[in-house]
Structure formats: C-alpha cells, structure tokens
PDB file of C-alpha atoms in Angstrom:
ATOM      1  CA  UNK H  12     -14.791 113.517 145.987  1.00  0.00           C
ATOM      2  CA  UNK H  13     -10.863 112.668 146.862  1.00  0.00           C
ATOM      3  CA  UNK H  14      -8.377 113.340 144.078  1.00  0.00           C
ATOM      4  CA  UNK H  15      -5.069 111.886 143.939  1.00  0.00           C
ATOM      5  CA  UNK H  16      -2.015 112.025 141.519  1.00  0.00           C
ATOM      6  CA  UNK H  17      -1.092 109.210 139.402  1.00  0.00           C
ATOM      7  CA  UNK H  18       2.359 108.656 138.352  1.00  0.00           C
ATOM      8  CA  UNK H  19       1.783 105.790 135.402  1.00  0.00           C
ATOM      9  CA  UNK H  20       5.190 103.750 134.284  1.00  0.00           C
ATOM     10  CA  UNK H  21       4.985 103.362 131.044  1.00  0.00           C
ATOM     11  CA  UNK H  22       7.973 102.099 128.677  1.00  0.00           C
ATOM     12  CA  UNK H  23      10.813 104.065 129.823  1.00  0.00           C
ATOM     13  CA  UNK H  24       8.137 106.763 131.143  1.00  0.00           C
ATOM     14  CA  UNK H  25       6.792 107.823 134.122  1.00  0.00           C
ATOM     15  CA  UNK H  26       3.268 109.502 133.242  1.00  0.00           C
ATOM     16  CA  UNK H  27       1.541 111.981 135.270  1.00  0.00           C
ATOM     17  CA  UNK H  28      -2.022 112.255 136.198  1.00  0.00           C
ATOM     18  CA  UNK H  29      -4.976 113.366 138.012  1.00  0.00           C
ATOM     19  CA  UNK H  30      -7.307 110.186 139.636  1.00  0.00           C
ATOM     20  CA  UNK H  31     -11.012 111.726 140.959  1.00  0.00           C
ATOM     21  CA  UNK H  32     -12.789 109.451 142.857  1.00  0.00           C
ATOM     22  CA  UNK H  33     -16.411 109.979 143.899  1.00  0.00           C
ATOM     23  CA  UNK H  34     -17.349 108.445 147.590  1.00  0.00           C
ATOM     24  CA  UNK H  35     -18.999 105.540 145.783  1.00  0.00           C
ATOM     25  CA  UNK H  36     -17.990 104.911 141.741  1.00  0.00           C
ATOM     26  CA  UNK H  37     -19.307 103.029 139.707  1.00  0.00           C
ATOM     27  CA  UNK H  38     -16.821 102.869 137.190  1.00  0.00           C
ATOM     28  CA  UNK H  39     -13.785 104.725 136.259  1.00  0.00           C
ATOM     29  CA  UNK H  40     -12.632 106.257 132.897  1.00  0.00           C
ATOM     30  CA  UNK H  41      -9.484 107.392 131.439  1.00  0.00           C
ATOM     31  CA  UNK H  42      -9.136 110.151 129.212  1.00  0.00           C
ATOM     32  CA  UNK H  43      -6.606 109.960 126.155  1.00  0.00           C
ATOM     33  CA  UNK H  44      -6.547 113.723 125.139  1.00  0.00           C
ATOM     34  CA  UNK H  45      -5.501 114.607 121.238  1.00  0.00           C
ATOM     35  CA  UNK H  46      -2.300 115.889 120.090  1.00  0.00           C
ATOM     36  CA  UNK H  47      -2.026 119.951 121.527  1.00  0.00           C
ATOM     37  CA  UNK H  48      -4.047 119.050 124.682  1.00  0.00           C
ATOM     38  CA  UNK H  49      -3.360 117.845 128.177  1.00  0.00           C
ATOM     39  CA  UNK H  50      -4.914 116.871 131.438  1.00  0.00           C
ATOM     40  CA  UNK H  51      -5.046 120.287 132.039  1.00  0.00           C
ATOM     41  CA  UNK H  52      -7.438 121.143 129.178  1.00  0.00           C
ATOM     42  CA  UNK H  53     -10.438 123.138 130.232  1.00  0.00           C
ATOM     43  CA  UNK H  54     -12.753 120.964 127.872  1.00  0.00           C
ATOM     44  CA  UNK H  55     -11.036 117.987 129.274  1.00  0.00           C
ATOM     45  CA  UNK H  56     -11.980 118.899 132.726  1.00  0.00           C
ATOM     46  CA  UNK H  57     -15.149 119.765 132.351  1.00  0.00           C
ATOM     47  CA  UNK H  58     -16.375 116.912 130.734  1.00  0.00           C
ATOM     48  CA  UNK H  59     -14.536 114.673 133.945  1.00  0.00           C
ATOM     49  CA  UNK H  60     -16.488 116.591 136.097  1.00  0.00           C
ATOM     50  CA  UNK H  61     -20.061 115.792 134.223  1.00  0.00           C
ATOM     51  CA  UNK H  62     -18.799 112.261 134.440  1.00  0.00           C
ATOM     52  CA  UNK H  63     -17.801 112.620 138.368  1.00  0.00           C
ATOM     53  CA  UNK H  64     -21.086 113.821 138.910  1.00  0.00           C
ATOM     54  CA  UNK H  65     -22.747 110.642 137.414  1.00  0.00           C
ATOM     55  CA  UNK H  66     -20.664 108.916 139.979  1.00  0.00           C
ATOM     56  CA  UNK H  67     -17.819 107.769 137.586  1.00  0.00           C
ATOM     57  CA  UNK H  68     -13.875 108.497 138.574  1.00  0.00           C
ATOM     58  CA  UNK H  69     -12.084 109.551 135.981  1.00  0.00           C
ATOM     59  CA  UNK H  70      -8.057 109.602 135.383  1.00  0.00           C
ATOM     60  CA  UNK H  71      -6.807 112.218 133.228  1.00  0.00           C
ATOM     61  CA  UNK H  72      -3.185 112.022 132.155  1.00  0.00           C
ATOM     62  CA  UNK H  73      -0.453 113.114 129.730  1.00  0.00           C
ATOM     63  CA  UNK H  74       0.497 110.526 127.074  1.00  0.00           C
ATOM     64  CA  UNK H  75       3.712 112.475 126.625  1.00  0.00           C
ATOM     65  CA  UNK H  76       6.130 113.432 129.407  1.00  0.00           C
ATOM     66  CA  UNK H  77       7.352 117.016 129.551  1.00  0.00           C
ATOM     67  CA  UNK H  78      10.109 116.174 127.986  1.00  0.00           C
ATOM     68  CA  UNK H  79       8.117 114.943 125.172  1.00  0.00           C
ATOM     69  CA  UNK H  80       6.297 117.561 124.862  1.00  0.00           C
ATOM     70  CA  UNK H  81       8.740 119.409 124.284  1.00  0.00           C
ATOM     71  CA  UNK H  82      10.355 117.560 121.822  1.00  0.00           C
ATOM     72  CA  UNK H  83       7.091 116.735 119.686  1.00  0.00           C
ATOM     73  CA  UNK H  84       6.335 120.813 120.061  1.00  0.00           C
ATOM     74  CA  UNK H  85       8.922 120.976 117.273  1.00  0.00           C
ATOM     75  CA  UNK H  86       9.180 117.750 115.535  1.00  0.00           C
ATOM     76  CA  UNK H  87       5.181 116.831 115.988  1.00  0.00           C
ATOM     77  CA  UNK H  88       6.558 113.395 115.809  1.00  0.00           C
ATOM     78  CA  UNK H  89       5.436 112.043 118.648  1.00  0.00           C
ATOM     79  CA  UNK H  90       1.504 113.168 118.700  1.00  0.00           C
ATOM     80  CA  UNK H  91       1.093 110.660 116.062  1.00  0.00           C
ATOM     81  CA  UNK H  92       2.696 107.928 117.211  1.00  0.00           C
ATOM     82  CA  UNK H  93      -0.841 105.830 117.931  1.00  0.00           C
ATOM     83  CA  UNK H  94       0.993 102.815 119.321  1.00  0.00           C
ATOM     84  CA  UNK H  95       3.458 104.679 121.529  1.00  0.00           C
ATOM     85  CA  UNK H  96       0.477 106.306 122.719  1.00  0.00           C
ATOM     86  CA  UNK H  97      -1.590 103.163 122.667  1.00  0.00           C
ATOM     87  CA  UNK H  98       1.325 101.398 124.730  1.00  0.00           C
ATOM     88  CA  UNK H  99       0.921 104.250 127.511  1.00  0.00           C
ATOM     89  CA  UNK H 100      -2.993 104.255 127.420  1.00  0.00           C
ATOM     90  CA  UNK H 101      -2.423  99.979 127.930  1.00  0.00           C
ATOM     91  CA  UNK H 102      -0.484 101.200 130.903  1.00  0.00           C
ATOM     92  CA  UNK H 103      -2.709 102.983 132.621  1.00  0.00           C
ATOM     93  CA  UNK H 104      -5.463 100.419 132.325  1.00  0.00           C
ATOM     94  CA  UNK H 105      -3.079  98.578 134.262  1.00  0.00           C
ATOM     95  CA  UNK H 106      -1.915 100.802 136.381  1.00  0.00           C
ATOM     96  CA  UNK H 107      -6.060 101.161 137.318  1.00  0.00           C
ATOM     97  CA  UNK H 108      -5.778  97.460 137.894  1.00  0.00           C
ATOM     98  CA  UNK H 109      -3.671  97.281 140.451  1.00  0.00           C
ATOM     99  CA  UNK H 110      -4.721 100.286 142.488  1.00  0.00           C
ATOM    100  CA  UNK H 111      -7.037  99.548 145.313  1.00  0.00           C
ATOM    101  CA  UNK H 112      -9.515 102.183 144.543  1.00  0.00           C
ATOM    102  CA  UNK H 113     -10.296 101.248 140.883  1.00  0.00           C
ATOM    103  CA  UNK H 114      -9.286  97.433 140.644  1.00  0.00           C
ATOM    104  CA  UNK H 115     -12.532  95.910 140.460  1.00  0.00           C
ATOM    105  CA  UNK H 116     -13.998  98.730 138.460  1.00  0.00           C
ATOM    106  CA  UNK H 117     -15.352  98.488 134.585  1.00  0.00           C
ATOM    107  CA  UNK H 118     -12.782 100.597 133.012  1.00  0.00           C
ATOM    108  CA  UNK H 119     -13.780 103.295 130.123  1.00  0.00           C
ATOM    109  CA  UNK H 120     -11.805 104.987 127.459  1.00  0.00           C
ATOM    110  CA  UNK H 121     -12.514 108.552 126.134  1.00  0.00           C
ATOM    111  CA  UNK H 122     -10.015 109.478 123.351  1.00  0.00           C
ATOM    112  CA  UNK H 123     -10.292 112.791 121.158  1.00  0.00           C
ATOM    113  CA  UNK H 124      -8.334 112.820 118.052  1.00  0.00           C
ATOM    114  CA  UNK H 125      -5.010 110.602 118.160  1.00  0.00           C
ATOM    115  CA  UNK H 126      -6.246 109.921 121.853  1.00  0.00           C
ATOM    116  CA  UNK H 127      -9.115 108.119 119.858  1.00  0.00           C
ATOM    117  CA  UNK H 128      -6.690 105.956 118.018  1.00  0.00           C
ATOM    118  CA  UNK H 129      -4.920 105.274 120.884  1.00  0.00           C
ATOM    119  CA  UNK H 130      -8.526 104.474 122.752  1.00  0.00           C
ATOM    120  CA  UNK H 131      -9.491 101.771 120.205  1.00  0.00           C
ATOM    121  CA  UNK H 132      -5.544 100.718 120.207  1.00  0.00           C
ATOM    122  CA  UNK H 133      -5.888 100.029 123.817  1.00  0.00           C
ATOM    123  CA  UNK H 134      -9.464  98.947 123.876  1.00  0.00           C
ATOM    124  CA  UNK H 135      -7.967  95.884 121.956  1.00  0.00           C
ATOM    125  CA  UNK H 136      -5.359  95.027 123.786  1.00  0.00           C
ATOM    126  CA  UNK H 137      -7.363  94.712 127.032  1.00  0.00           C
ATOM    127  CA  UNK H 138     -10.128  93.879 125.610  1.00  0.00           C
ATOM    128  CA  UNK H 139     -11.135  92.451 129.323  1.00  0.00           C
ATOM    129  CA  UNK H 140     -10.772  95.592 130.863  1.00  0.00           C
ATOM    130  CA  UNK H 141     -11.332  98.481 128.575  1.00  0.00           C
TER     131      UNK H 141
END
C-alpha cells in the first residue's frame, strides 16, 4: 500500500487529501464526508481501510478548505451548500482522471449526510465516471 497527498483545484480552492493505493486496485473510491467530519474521521478511515483491503484505493478529502471550515464553524453555511460541495466532489473525479495511478479506474462515490447529496450531485454530472 503507497499513500500519497492530493491537492484537488477546485473553484477558487485547492482541496486536500489522502490517495491509498493498494499494489494492484481494482477500482478507486472517493469519500464525501458529512457536514462536522473530515478525512481525518476515525469512522472515515476505517471504513477506507476495509475497502483497501478488498483491493480498492480510496481518496479521502475535505470538501471545505481550512479556511472554510472555519468560517462554516460559525455560520454553518457552507456544510449545506450541496452544489458547492457537489462542484468539488466533480473535481476530484477529475482530478482521479488525470492522475496516472487511477485514470483508467471505475470510480466510486461514498457520501454520508450532505456528502450523500453531494455523491448523487456528482454521480450525475459524470455520469461516465462516477
């Protein structure tokens, strides 16, 4: 297993994540974590790793800078902005697109939450790749 991090443009954005890759995958799958969670949530991790050990790679990342976070701490106005968030998840579909190590991989979406509405919001906009 190699890990690497992902830094996602996105809008005006630059989104960070964490990219697993087993020695062989057969697919890879981005997580779009619910308002109050992050790619550093424990249940977020552990179910990557169940998935990593089925041979999947999996790309957890923030739909919110830190900045953003921040922000939305106070205001929550962000959290449920589905197509900002839907916008960002489109982005990193791409950005798995054009990254050697996932490009010709079926791509998979696992959203909790508003990362579920953002999930299905993506999931239609690529429709070819998610």
């Amino acid at each position: 297993m190699r890990s690497e991090t992902a830094r996602i443009a996105a809008d005006d954005a630059m989104l960070v994540g964490d990219l697993a890759l087993p020695d062989q995958p057969i697919g890879v799958v981005a997580f779009a974590h619910g308002s109050g969670s992050s790619r550093h949530s424990p249940r977020n991790r552990a179910v990557a790793r169940v998935l990593q050990d089925a041979d999947l790679a999996t790309l957890l990342f923030d739909l919110l800078t830190d900045a953003e976070e921040r922000v939305d701490a106070i205001t929550a106005e962000l959290r449920f902005d589905i197509p900002l968030l839907g916008r960002r998840l489109v982005a990193a579909v791409n950005w798995l697109g054009g990254h050697p190590a996932t490009s010709a991989l079926p791509v998979g979406l696992f959203g909790a939450s508003t990362g579920a509405a953002a999930a299905l919001t993506a999931a239609a906009e690529r429709p070819e790749r998610a």
